[in-house]
Amino acid sequence: MSIPNVDRRSQDQSWDGPRTLAEHRGQVLDVLAVRSPGAEVTVRLAEAHSRVLASEVRADIDLPPFANSQMDGFAVAAASTPGTLPVGPTVPAGVWPEPLAPGTAVPIMTGAPIPPGADTVVPIEETPERSFDAATVTLSEAPAGRFVRPQGSDLTAGEVLLSAGSRLSAVALGALAAAGLPAVAVRPRPRVLIYTGGDEVVLPGSDRGPGQIYDANGAILSGFLARVGAEVVGVRLIDDTPAAFAGHLQQDLAELDPDLVLTSGGISAGRFEVVRTALTSDQLPGAEVSFGSVAMQPGGPQGLGVLGGTVPVVCLPGNPVSTWVSAVIFLQPALAAQWQTLPPQTVPVRLTEEVAPLPVKVQVRRGVYGSGARDAEATGASGVASASGASLASGASLASGAALASGAAPVSGAPYDVRLLPGTSSHLLAEAARAEVLVPVPAGEQPLPAGTVLEGIQL
Ligand SMILES: Nc1nc2c(c(=O)[nH]1)N[C@H]1C(S)=C(S)[C@@H](COP(=O)(O)OP(=O)(O)OC[C@H]3O[C@@H](n4cnc5c(N)ncnc54)[C@H](O)[C@@H]3O)O[C@H]1N2
Ligand code: MOO
């Protein structure tokens, strides 16, 4: 490490005093807005999971495309039942059948087209013969339409199958495939370049020297971006010196033209803050980046700005839990607002134990669902109101901030019981890995009693 012993703060662009969460989220959204999503892209269904539909899709065909049997059994005209009828040729799935000879029944398999002339199906287990091979079959009275899946009963040709903006689930992909579509037009994903670590950090799988640790934050940010539906175009280790980092970043910007540069570490108050130094000096021409603090723990130190007037950069603190929490609290809603990636999924949570807040910072705690079951008895409404009141009073309402920036659904309904994990420090990554929900606890002087309802973010 060779950092010249200069007063690098002389060129630092910092903001004064801690920002609220909502203020900083708004700032992150402002820098992301430097880039707008481009034209839609067409992708094969196999690559379309979790992507967002660019425009509505209408079906060209009826679903199902023809009336077919819901059971293995006998197709027959309801008017011919009850009775013992001669058995005609079997109708397998995948073959178009001959019309039914009047007064007969034919073996039919699940999914096979209903032959013209038949209008009902009798399951084989409802026949005394219980055989497809007998010459006759005895059928009790069967109402017309029973166990027949009519053509178009799911969707008719020309109807909207999925609307624009739908996030494609596995079952949505199945519906598109059933309608015969091999590919679909989706919104472009933000292309993100990740820089993590410092000179103490080595990649998992490589040799770790004394005093070194493995890079956790590359995996955290890659996983986070995959979950929200962004594309990672590169994961780099930050160089030892600001000049080398600035050089590599400049090269990457030219080659990759990312929609966002995301850095982790090297931004607080130490002597060797490579990211902060490189982005606030003239080592990277055109960098307009500022650093400061947010009234949140973990994730106090933050930075953000624009590189060369065209590429947003968001600088997260290096402690692994701080990196992760910052990504969820600031980046996820801002990316969702600008790129329609996955917004935070909020959920009302009820504390199962008393919790002491921090006096002036929102403390983002990690929690696990208590009983696991949503308490249908709890009315929710009054509890949620008091929680949002507390959080509004703190000036750090996640609820209003998240809803503002991301369009996240308002929190309503009965809360889930949640037990907060004991650890609050930002190095407790293994403990954080057990969390099921993040719970921002509003700043305050008084302990929050068990039963207090807050807004959680599902993980
Ligand atoms: N004098 C002060 N010191 C610190 C302050 C402060 O306000 N004044 N803030 C503390 C807080 S809070 C945080 S958070 C960290 C943020 O520091 P940096 O963003 O500069 O991060 P580093 O110093 O590079 O690393 C912090 C910590 O995280 C570990 N780390 C870094 N990168 C990785 C990685 N890729 N994988 C795993 N672990 C990583 C690193 O070894 C350090 O332990 O600053 C506090 N200090
Ligand atoms: O804000 Mo730091 O993220 O507390 O560890």
Short mmCIF file of C-alpha atoms and ligand atoms in Angstrom, two decimals:
data_model
loop_
_atom_site.label_atom_id
_atom_site.label_comp_id
_atom_site.label_asym_id
_atom_site.label_seq_id
_atom_site.Cartn_x
_atom_site.Cartn_y
_atom_site.Cartn_z
CA MET A 1 0.00 0.00 0.00
CA SER A 2 1.52 3.31 -0.98
CA ILE A 3 -0.70 6.26 -0.30
CA PRO A 4 1.01 9.61 -0.31
CA ASN A 5 0.55 11.26 3.03
CA VAL A 6 -1.42 14.21 1.71
CA ASP A 7 -4.46 15.91 3.07
CA ARG A 8 -6.84 14.19 0.68
CA ARG A 9 -9.80 15.70 2.54
CA SER A 10 -8.93 19.04 1.01
CA GLN A 11 -10.54 17.83 -2.24
CA ASP A 12 -13.28 15.81 -0.58
CA GLN A 13 -16.85 16.56 -1.50
CA SER A 14 -18.89 15.61 1.53
CA TRP A 15 -22.35 16.39 2.71
CA ASP A 16 -22.78 17.86 6.14
CA GLY A 17 -24.50 16.02 8.93
CA PRO A 18 -26.30 12.74 8.68
CA ARG A 19 -29.07 12.39 6.12
CA THR A 20 -32.32 10.59 6.83
CA LEU A 21 -32.95 7.31 5.06
CA ALA A 22 -35.61 8.86 2.87
CA GLU A 23 -33.32 11.74 1.89
CA HIS A 24 -30.51 9.42 0.91
CA ARG A 25 -32.83 7.09 -0.97
CA GLY A 26 -34.01 10.08 -2.94
CA GLN A 27 -30.41 11.04 -3.71
CA VAL A 28 -29.65 7.51 -4.92
CA LEU A 29 -32.67 7.65 -7.19
CA ASP A 30 -31.49 11.01 -8.54
CA VAL A 31 -28.10 9.61 -9.57
CA LEU A 32 -29.64 6.43 -11.04
CA ALA A 33 -31.90 8.65 -13.14
CA VAL A 34 -28.84 9.73 -15.12
CA ARG A 35 -29.38 6.50 -17.05
CA SER A 36 -32.70 5.53 -18.59
CA PRO A 37 -33.67 2.05 -19.66
CA GLY A 38 -33.25 1.54 -23.40
CA ALA A 39 -35.43 -0.40 -25.81
CA GLU A 40 -37.09 -3.65 -24.92
CA VAL A 41 -35.25 -6.88 -25.65
CA THR A 42 -36.59 -10.21 -26.85
CA VAL A 43 -35.45 -13.24 -24.87
CA ARG A 44 -36.22 -16.93 -25.07
CA LEU A 45 -38.57 -18.20 -22.37
CA ALA A 46 -35.75 -20.21 -20.79
CA GLU A 47 -33.99 -16.92 -20.04
CA ALA A 48 -37.06 -14.91 -19.15
CA HIS A 49 -37.73 -15.91 -15.55
CA SER A 50 -38.18 -12.86 -13.27
CA ARG A 51 -37.91 -10.49 -16.26
CA VAL A 52 -40.54 -7.79 -16.67
CA LEU A 53 -42.85 -7.89 -19.70
CA ALA A 54 -42.37 -4.88 -21.96
CA SER A 55 -45.87 -4.98 -23.39
CA GLU A 56 -49.03 -6.98 -22.93
CA VAL A 57 -49.22 -10.40 -24.49
CA ARG A 58 -52.42 -11.65 -26.08
CA ALA A 59 -52.98 -15.29 -26.89
CA ASP A 60 -53.27 -16.28 -30.56
CA ILE A 61 -55.10 -19.47 -29.70
CA ASP A 62 -57.76 -20.63 -27.27
CA LEU A 63 -56.53 -22.30 -24.10
CA PRO A 64 -57.21 -25.16 -24.07
CA PRO A 65 -57.19 -25.17 -27.89
CA PHE A 66 -59.86 -27.90 -28.04
CA ALA A 67 -62.34 -29.52 -25.64
CA ASN A 68 -60.63 -32.41 -23.90
CA SER A 69 -61.09 -35.00 -21.21
CA GLN A 70 -60.30 -34.31 -17.57
CA MET A 71 -60.24 -38.02 -16.71
CA ASP A 72 -59.22 -41.41 -18.01
CA GLY A 73 -62.58 -43.02 -18.76
CA PHE A 74 -65.28 -43.21 -21.40
CA ALA A 75 -66.50 -40.42 -23.68
CA VAL A 76 -70.18 -40.69 -24.38
CA ALA A 77 -73.27 -38.64 -25.23
CA ALA A 78 -75.04 -37.82 -21.96
CA ALA A 79 -78.32 -38.66 -23.71
CA SER A 80 -77.10 -42.29 -24.13
CA THR A 81 -76.76 -42.75 -20.35
CA PRO A 82 -77.68 -44.66 -18.26
CA GLY A 83 -77.11 -47.93 -20.13
CA THR A 84 -74.75 -50.66 -21.20
CA LEU A 85 -73.13 -49.50 -24.45
CA PRO A 86 -70.80 -51.06 -27.02
CA VAL A 87 -67.20 -49.78 -26.69
CA GLY A 88 -65.67 -48.07 -29.75
CA PRO A 89 -62.03 -47.28 -30.64
CA THR A 90 -59.81 -45.72 -27.95
CA VAL A 91 -59.05 -41.97 -28.11
CA PRO A 92 -55.47 -41.32 -26.98
CA ALA A 93 -54.12 -37.83 -26.20
CA GLY A 94 -52.47 -36.15 -29.20
CA VAL A 95 -54.76 -37.64 -31.88
CA TRP A 96 -57.85 -36.06 -33.45
CA PRO A 97 -60.73 -38.57 -32.98
CA GLU A 98 -63.38 -39.86 -35.32
CA PRO A 99 -66.96 -38.76 -34.49
CA LEU A 100 -68.61 -40.94 -31.87
CA ALA A 101 -70.91 -43.59 -33.35
CA PRO A 102 -74.40 -42.95 -31.87
CA GLY A 103 -75.24 -45.18 -28.92
CA THR A 104 -71.60 -46.11 -28.20
CA ALA A 105 -68.92 -45.06 -25.72
CA VAL A 106 -65.16 -44.82 -26.39
CA PRO A 107 -62.21 -45.13 -24.02
CA ILE A 108 -60.64 -41.69 -23.67
CA MET A 109 -57.45 -40.64 -21.93
CA THR A 110 -56.88 -37.47 -19.89
CA GLY A 111 -56.14 -34.57 -22.26
CA ALA A 112 -57.46 -36.36 -25.37
CA PRO A 113 -59.91 -34.39 -27.57
CA ILE A 114 -63.59 -35.07 -26.93
CA PRO A 115 -64.89 -36.80 -30.09
CA PRO A 116 -67.65 -34.98 -31.98
CA GLY A 117 -70.96 -36.37 -30.71
CA ALA A 118 -69.72 -36.95 -27.13
CA ASP A 119 -70.41 -34.38 -24.41
CA THR A 120 -69.46 -36.09 -21.14
CA VAL A 121 -66.80 -38.37 -19.66
CA VAL A 122 -67.35 -41.15 -17.14
CA PRO A 123 -64.18 -42.01 -15.16
CA ILE A 124 -63.18 -45.67 -15.48
CA GLU A 125 -63.47 -46.20 -11.73
CA GLU A 126 -67.19 -45.33 -11.94
CA THR A 127 -67.84 -48.30 -14.26
CA PRO A 128 -68.47 -51.83 -12.90
CA GLU A 129 -66.23 -53.36 -15.62
CA ARG A 130 -63.21 -51.19 -14.66
CA SER A 131 -61.66 -52.17 -17.99
CA PHE A 132 -60.97 -50.49 -21.32
CA ASP A 133 -60.85 -53.93 -23.01
CA ALA A 134 -64.39 -55.19 -22.42
CA ALA A 135 -66.78 -55.19 -25.42
CA THR A 136 -69.39 -53.17 -23.50
CA VAL A 137 -69.37 -50.68 -20.65
CA THR A 138 -72.13 -50.00 -18.11
CA LEU A 139 -72.64 -46.32 -17.42
CA SER A 140 -74.91 -44.65 -14.89
CA GLU A 141 -76.61 -41.40 -15.80
CA ALA A 142 -73.94 -38.78 -16.58
CA PRO A 143 -74.71 -35.07 -16.86
CA ALA A 144 -73.50 -33.31 -20.02
CA GLY A 145 -70.23 -31.44 -19.57
CA ARG A 146 -68.97 -33.44 -16.59
CA PHE A 147 -65.19 -33.98 -16.76
CA VAL A 148 -65.02 -32.09 -20.05
CA ARG A 149 -62.58 -29.15 -20.21
CA PRO A 150 -64.19 -26.83 -22.78
CA GLN A 151 -62.15 -25.14 -25.52
CA GLY A 152 -61.11 -21.64 -24.36
CA SER A 153 -62.18 -22.29 -20.75
CA ASP A 154 -58.85 -20.85 -19.51
CA LEU A 155 -58.45 -18.05 -22.08
CA THR A 156 -59.88 -17.28 -25.49
CA ALA A 157 -57.80 -16.21 -28.50
CA GLY A 158 -57.25 -12.44 -28.52
CA GLU A 159 -57.64 -12.05 -24.75
CA VAL A 160 -54.82 -10.54 -22.66
CA LEU A 161 -52.71 -13.37 -21.28
CA LEU A 162 -50.29 -11.17 -19.29
CA SER A 163 -50.25 -7.40 -18.93
CA ALA A 164 -47.29 -5.07 -19.50
CA GLY A 165 -45.09 -4.84 -16.43
CA SER A 166 -45.79 -8.39 -15.25
CA ARG A 167 -42.82 -10.03 -13.56
CA LEU A 168 -42.50 -13.43 -15.17
CA SER A 169 -42.93 -16.27 -12.71
CA ALA A 170 -42.44 -19.91 -13.58
CA VAL A 171 -46.17 -20.36 -14.07
CA ALA A 172 -46.38 -17.21 -16.24
CA LEU A 173 -43.66 -18.68 -18.46
CA GLY A 174 -45.73 -21.85 -18.63
CA ALA A 175 -48.78 -19.88 -19.77
CA LEU A 176 -46.73 -18.14 -22.50
CA ALA A 177 -45.36 -21.50 -23.63
CA ALA A 178 -48.86 -23.03 -23.61
CA ALA A 179 -49.93 -20.19 -25.92
CA GLY A 180 -47.13 -21.20 -28.30
CA LEU A 181 -44.70 -18.34 -27.68
CA PRO A 182 -41.00 -19.32 -27.82
CA ALA A 183 -39.73 -15.86 -26.80
CA VAL A 184 -41.03 -12.69 -25.21
CA ALA A 185 -40.23 -8.95 -25.19
CA VAL A 186 -38.99 -7.78 -21.79
CA ARG A 187 -37.66 -4.57 -20.33
CA PRO A 188 -33.87 -4.18 -20.32
CA ARG A 189 -32.09 -4.84 -17.05
CA PRO A 190 -29.62 -2.39 -15.53
CA ARG A 191 -26.04 -3.50 -16.25
CA VAL A 192 -24.04 -3.17 -13.05
CA LEU A 193 -20.28 -3.23 -12.51
CA ILE A 194 -19.21 -4.21 -8.98
CA TYR A 195 -15.98 -3.22 -7.26
CA THR A 196 -15.34 -4.66 -3.79
CA GLY A 197 -12.70 -5.06 -1.15
CA GLY A 198 -9.42 -3.59 -0.17
CA ASP A 199 -5.93 -4.97 0.02
CA GLU A 200 -6.88 -7.26 2.92
CA VAL A 201 -9.39 -9.05 0.74
CA VAL A 202 -8.73 -12.14 -1.40
CA LEU A 203 -11.13 -14.18 -3.50
CA PRO A 204 -12.66 -17.31 -1.97
CA GLY A 205 -10.74 -20.32 -3.28
CA SER A 206 -7.41 -18.49 -3.40
CA ASP A 207 -4.65 -18.56 -0.78
CA ARG A 208 -5.36 -16.34 2.22
CA GLY A 209 -2.31 -14.81 3.85
CA PRO A 210 -1.94 -13.61 7.45
CA GLY A 211 -4.21 -10.64 8.10
CA GLN A 212 -6.25 -11.31 4.99
CA ILE A 213 -9.95 -12.17 4.69
CA TYR A 214 -12.10 -13.54 1.91
CA ASP A 215 -14.20 -11.23 -0.23
CA ALA A 216 -17.77 -11.57 1.01
CA ASN A 217 -19.14 -8.43 -0.58
CA GLY A 218 -18.70 -9.49 -4.20
CA ALA A 219 -20.98 -12.44 -3.47
CA ILE A 220 -23.43 -10.32 -1.47
CA LEU A 221 -23.82 -7.72 -4.21
CA SER A 222 -23.92 -10.28 -7.04
CA GLY A 223 -26.63 -12.19 -5.19
CA PHE A 224 -28.58 -9.05 -4.38
CA LEU A 225 -28.48 -7.89 -8.01
CA ALA A 226 -29.51 -11.32 -9.29
CA ARG A 227 -32.45 -11.34 -6.90
CA VAL A 228 -33.75 -7.94 -7.92
CA GLY A 229 -33.25 -8.66 -11.62
CA ALA A 230 -30.19 -6.62 -12.54
CA GLU A 231 -27.34 -7.88 -14.71
CA VAL A 232 -23.82 -8.03 -13.30
CA VAL A 233 -21.33 -7.14 -16.05
CA GLY A 234 -18.21 -7.52 -13.90
CA VAL A 235 -17.01 -8.12 -10.35
CA ARG A 236 -13.59 -6.62 -9.62
CA LEU A 237 -11.37 -6.35 -6.60
CA ILE A 238 -10.45 -2.77 -5.80
CA ASP A 239 -6.77 -2.04 -6.32
CA ASP A 240 -4.40 -1.10 -3.52
CA THR A 241 -3.91 2.49 -4.65
CA PRO A 242 -6.40 5.15 -5.72
CA ALA A 243 -4.44 5.72 -8.94
CA ALA A 244 -4.56 2.05 -9.94
CA PHE A 245 -8.24 1.79 -9.03
CA ALA A 246 -9.04 4.94 -11.01
CA GLY A 247 -7.14 3.59 -14.00
CA HIS A 248 -8.94 0.25 -14.00
CA LEU A 249 -12.31 1.89 -13.47
CA GLN A 250 -11.71 4.25 -16.38
CA GLN A 251 -10.83 1.29 -18.61
CA ASP A 252 -13.94 -0.61 -17.47
CA LEU A 253 -16.17 2.39 -18.09
CA ALA A 254 -14.90 2.63 -21.65
CA GLU A 255 -15.22 -1.09 -22.33
CA LEU A 256 -18.42 -1.99 -20.48
CA ASP A 257 -20.39 1.27 -20.35
CA PRO A 258 -22.33 0.08 -17.27
CA ASP A 259 -25.61 1.62 -16.15
CA LEU A 260 -24.32 1.67 -12.58
CA VAL A 261 -21.00 1.27 -10.80
CA LEU A 262 -21.39 -0.18 -7.34
CA THR A 263 -18.46 -0.07 -4.94
CA SER A 264 -18.09 -1.51 -1.47
CA GLY A 265 -15.52 -0.41 1.11
CA GLY A 266 -12.88 2.27 1.21
CA ILE A 267 -15.17 5.19 1.95
CA SER A 268 -15.03 6.07 5.64
CA ALA A 269 -12.46 7.95 7.71
CA GLY A 270 -9.29 5.87 7.48
CA ARG A 271 -5.95 6.68 5.93
CA PHE A 272 -6.32 4.27 3.05
CA GLU A 273 -9.79 4.95 1.71
CA VAL A 274 -9.05 4.02 -1.90
CA VAL A 275 -12.54 4.53 -3.32
CA ARG A 276 -13.17 7.84 -1.63
CA THR A 277 -9.74 9.17 -2.51
CA ALA A 278 -9.91 8.09 -6.15
CA LEU A 279 -13.40 9.49 -6.71
CA THR A 280 -12.84 12.83 -4.98
CA SER A 281 -9.47 13.66 -6.50
CA ASP A 282 -8.58 14.34 -10.11
CA GLN A 283 -7.40 10.75 -10.57
CA LEU A 284 -10.64 9.91 -12.34
CA PRO A 285 -11.50 12.81 -14.62
CA GLY A 286 -15.17 13.73 -14.63
CA ALA A 287 -16.01 12.07 -11.31
CA GLU A 288 -18.52 14.05 -9.27
CA VAL A 289 -18.95 12.00 -6.15
CA SER A 290 -19.76 13.00 -2.61
CA PHE A 291 -19.51 11.15 0.67
CA GLY A 292 -21.14 11.57 4.04
CA SER A 293 -23.25 9.75 6.54
CA VAL A 294 -26.82 8.56 6.88
CA ALA A 295 -28.56 8.22 10.25
CA MET A 296 -28.61 4.45 9.99
CA GLN A 297 -26.74 1.59 11.59
CA PRO A 298 -25.34 -0.46 9.98
CA GLY A 299 -24.61 1.46 6.83
CA GLY A 300 -23.70 4.86 8.24
CA PRO A 301 -21.03 5.94 5.73
CA GLN A 302 -22.33 6.32 2.16
CA GLY A 303 -21.23 7.85 -1.10
CA LEU A 304 -22.75 8.48 -4.49
CA GLY A 305 -22.37 10.50 -7.64
CA VAL A 306 -21.88 10.43 -11.39
CA LEU A 307 -18.84 9.46 -13.45
CA GLY A 308 -18.14 11.38 -16.63
CA GLY A 309 -21.64 12.87 -16.51
CA THR A 310 -23.22 9.61 -17.66
CA VAL A 311 -22.58 6.73 -15.26
CA PRO A 312 -24.11 6.64 -11.78
CA VAL A 313 -21.88 5.37 -8.98
CA VAL A 314 -23.11 4.27 -5.57
CA CYS A 315 -20.47 3.66 -2.90
CA LEU A 316 -21.47 1.37 -0.05
CA PRO A 317 -19.61 0.86 3.24
CA GLY A 318 -17.30 -2.16 3.38
CA ASN A 319 -18.53 -4.01 6.45
CA PRO A 320 -20.43 -6.92 4.87
CA VAL A 321 -23.71 -6.43 6.71
CA SER A 322 -23.47 -2.69 6.03
CA THR A 323 -23.02 -3.34 2.31
CA TRP A 324 -25.99 -5.69 2.24
CA VAL A 325 -28.34 -3.55 4.34
CA SER A 326 -27.43 -0.44 2.33
CA ALA A 327 -28.21 -2.27 -0.91
CA VAL A 328 -31.63 -3.34 0.38
CA ILE A 329 -32.56 -0.02 1.99
CA PHE A 330 -31.29 2.42 -0.66
CA LEU A 331 -30.53 0.65 -3.88
CA GLN A 332 -33.42 -1.78 -4.15
CA PRO A 333 -36.20 0.85 -4.10
CA ALA A 334 -34.22 3.23 -6.31
CA LEU A 335 -33.44 0.54 -8.90
CA ALA A 336 -37.08 -0.52 -8.83
CA ALA A 337 -38.25 3.04 -9.47
CA GLN A 338 -35.83 3.64 -12.35
CA TRP A 339 -35.60 0.15 -13.91
CA GLN A 340 -38.69 -1.74 -12.71
CA THR A 341 -36.51 -4.29 -10.96
CA LEU A 342 -37.93 -6.10 -7.91
CA PRO A 343 -39.04 -3.57 -5.27
CA PRO A 344 -38.64 -4.31 -1.55
CA GLN A 345 -41.44 -6.54 -0.30
CA THR A 346 -42.65 -4.96 2.92
CA VAL A 347 -44.53 -6.80 5.62
CA PRO A 348 -45.98 -5.70 8.99
CA VAL A 349 -44.05 -7.33 11.82
CA ARG A 350 -44.88 -7.49 15.52
CA LEU A 351 -41.96 -7.56 17.94
CA THR A 352 -42.08 -10.58 20.24
CA GLU A 353 -39.68 -8.94 22.72
CA GLU A 354 -38.91 -5.43 23.96
CA VAL A 355 -36.38 -3.63 21.77
CA ALA A 356 -34.17 -0.69 22.68
CA PRO A 357 -33.82 1.73 19.75
CA LEU A 358 -30.77 3.89 19.08
CA PRO A 359 -31.28 7.52 20.12
CA VAL A 360 -30.60 9.20 16.78
CA LYS A 361 -30.18 6.50 14.15
CA VAL A 362 -32.51 3.99 12.54
CA GLN A 363 -31.09 0.62 13.48
CA VAL A 364 -31.72 -2.02 10.88
CA ARG A 365 -32.14 -5.27 12.79
CA ARG A 366 -32.19 -8.77 11.41
CA GLY A 367 -35.16 -10.92 12.40
CA VAL A 368 -36.74 -14.32 12.09
CA TYR A 369 -40.43 -15.04 11.98
CA GLY A 370 -41.64 -16.10 15.43
CA SER A 371 -44.51 -18.52 15.20
CA GLY A 372 -44.28 -18.37 11.43
CA ALA A 373 -48.05 -18.05 11.18
CA ARG A 374 -49.78 -14.81 10.43
CA ASP A 375 -52.00 -13.96 13.37
CA ALA A 376 -55.47 -13.73 11.94
CA GLU A 377 -56.78 -12.48 15.28
CA ALA A 378 -54.67 -9.34 15.27
CA THR A 379 -56.47 -6.45 13.68
CA GLY A 380 -53.20 -4.99 12.49
CA ALA A 381 -54.67 -1.61 11.73
CA SER A 382 -54.11 0.08 15.08
CA GLY A 383 -50.68 -1.49 15.55
CA VAL A 384 -49.45 -0.52 12.13
CA ALA A 385 -50.71 3.00 12.61
CA SER A 386 -48.74 3.41 15.81
CA ALA A 387 -45.61 2.00 14.20
CA SER A 388 -45.78 4.27 11.20
CA GLY A 389 -46.46 7.15 13.56
CA ALA A 390 -43.30 6.34 15.48
CA SER A 391 -41.32 6.07 12.30
CA LEU A 392 -42.73 9.31 10.91
CA ALA A 393 -41.94 11.05 14.18
CA SER A 394 -38.34 9.93 13.83
CA GLY A 395 -38.17 11.60 10.44
CA ALA A 396 -36.93 8.35 8.97
CA SER A 397 -40.01 6.61 7.76
CA LEU A 398 -39.03 3.65 5.70
CA ALA A 399 -42.68 3.12 4.87
CA SER A 400 -43.20 6.48 3.28
CA GLY A 401 -39.74 6.52 1.73
CA ALA A 402 -40.05 3.06 0.24
CA ALA A 403 -43.52 3.68 -1.07
CA LEU A 404 -42.43 7.01 -2.53
CA ALA A 405 -39.40 5.69 -4.31
CA SER A 406 -40.46 2.24 -5.31
CA GLY A 407 -44.19 2.03 -5.47
CA ALA A 408 -43.94 -0.76 -2.89
CA ALA A 409 -47.34 -1.90 -1.73
CA PRO A 410 -48.53 -0.13 1.42
CA VAL A 411 -48.27 -2.24 4.53
CA SER A 412 -51.62 -3.51 5.64
CA GLY A 413 -53.13 -6.56 7.21
CA ALA A 414 -52.30 -8.56 10.28
CA PRO A 415 -48.65 -8.58 11.31
CA TYR A 416 -46.27 -11.51 11.61
CA ASP A 417 -44.54 -12.18 14.91
CA VAL A 418 -40.83 -11.51 14.54
CA ARG A 419 -37.95 -12.15 16.91
CA LEU A 420 -34.97 -9.89 16.36
CA LEU A 421 -31.58 -11.61 16.30
CA PRO A 422 -29.30 -10.30 19.04
CA GLY A 423 -26.37 -9.13 16.92
CA THR A 424 -26.35 -5.57 15.64
CA SER A 425 -22.73 -5.18 14.58
CA SER A 426 -21.95 -4.98 10.90
CA HIS A 427 -19.40 -7.81 10.84
CA LEU A 428 -21.91 -10.46 12.03
CA LEU A 429 -22.44 -11.93 8.59
CA ALA A 430 -23.06 -15.53 9.60
CA GLU A 431 -25.81 -14.44 11.95
CA ALA A 432 -27.30 -12.16 9.30
CA ALA A 433 -27.37 -15.12 6.93
CA ARG A 434 -30.03 -16.70 9.16
CA ALA A 435 -32.34 -13.70 8.94
CA GLU A 436 -35.69 -13.90 7.21
CA VAL A 437 -36.67 -10.27 7.50
CA LEU A 438 -34.97 -6.88 7.96
CA VAL A 439 -36.60 -4.62 10.53
CA PRO A 440 -35.64 -0.93 10.58
CA VAL A 441 -36.18 0.21 14.17
CA PRO A 442 -36.95 3.95 14.29
CA ALA A 443 -34.66 6.13 16.40
CA GLY A 444 -35.98 6.91 19.85
CA GLU A 445 -35.23 7.25 23.53
CA GLN A 446 -37.76 4.77 24.89
CA PRO A 447 -37.72 0.98 24.54
CA LEU A 448 -40.33 -0.38 22.15
CA PRO A 449 -42.45 -2.88 24.06
CA ALA A 450 -43.19 -6.38 22.85
CA GLY A 451 -46.19 -6.18 20.55
CA THR A 452 -45.04 -3.03 18.75
CA VAL A 453 -45.74 -3.31 15.04
CA LEU A 454 -43.09 -2.11 12.59
CA GLU A 455 -42.55 -2.43 8.87
CA GLY A 456 -40.23 -5.26 7.88
CA ILE A 457 -38.63 -6.06 4.56
CA GLN A 458 -38.88 -9.66 3.46
CA LEU A 459 -35.61 -11.29 2.44
N1 LIG B 1 -13.05 6.74 12.45
C1 LIG B 1 -14.10 6.13 11.89
N2 LIG B 1 -13.96 4.86 11.53
C2 LIG B 1 -15.01 4.21 10.98
C3 LIG B 1 -16.22 4.90 10.81
C4 LIG B 1 -16.30 6.25 11.17
O1 LIG B 1 -17.35 6.90 11.03
N3 LIG B 1 -15.22 6.83 11.70
N4 LIG B 1 -17.28 4.22 10.30
C5 LIG B 1 -17.30 2.80 10.53
C6 LIG B 1 -18.38 2.20 9.82
S1 LIG B 1 -19.90 2.43 10.52
C7 LIG B 1 -18.20 1.47 8.72
S2 LIG B 1 -19.56 0.67 8.01
C8 LIG B 1 -16.93 1.26 8.11
C9 LIG B 1 -16.98 1.59 6.63
O2 LIG B 1 -15.71 1.56 6.16
P1 LIG B 1 -15.29 1.48 4.66
O3 LIG B 1 -16.46 1.61 3.76
O4 LIG B 1 -14.20 2.42 4.46
O5 LIG B 1 -14.84 -0.01 4.52
P2 LIG B 1 -13.41 -0.65 4.83
O6 LIG B 1 -12.73 0.14 5.85
O7 LIG B 1 -12.76 -0.92 3.56
O8 LIG B 1 -13.89 -2.02 5.45
C10 LIG B 1 -14.68 -2.06 6.60
C11 LIG B 1 -14.69 -3.48 7.14
O9 LIG B 1 -15.27 -4.35 6.20
C12 LIG B 1 -14.35 -5.35 5.81
N5 LIG B 1 -14.51 -5.55 4.37
C13 LIG B 1 -14.30 -4.65 3.42
N6 LIG B 1 -14.51 -5.16 2.22
C14 LIG B 1 -14.87 -6.44 2.41
C15 LIG B 1 -15.20 -7.51 1.53
N7 LIG B 1 -15.22 -7.33 0.20
N8 LIG B 1 -15.50 -8.71 2.06
C16 LIG B 1 -15.46 -8.89 3.41
N9 LIG B 1 -15.17 -7.91 4.29
C17 LIG B 1 -14.85 -6.72 3.80
C18 LIG B 1 -12.99 -4.80 6.13
O10 LIG B 1 -12.05 -5.81 6.32
C19 LIG B 1 -13.29 -4.02 7.39
O11 LIG B 1 -13.34 -4.88 8.51
O12 LIG B 1 -15.94 2.10 8.69
C20 LIG B 1 -15.99 2.14 10.13
N10 LIG B 1 -14.89 2.90 10.59
O1 MOO B 2 -22.50 1.81 9.64
MO1 MOO B 2 -21.25 0.71 9.92
O2 MOO B 2 -22.16 0.12 8.74
O3 MOO B 2 -22.17 0.56 11.49
O4 MOO B 2 -20.75 -0.76 10.48
#
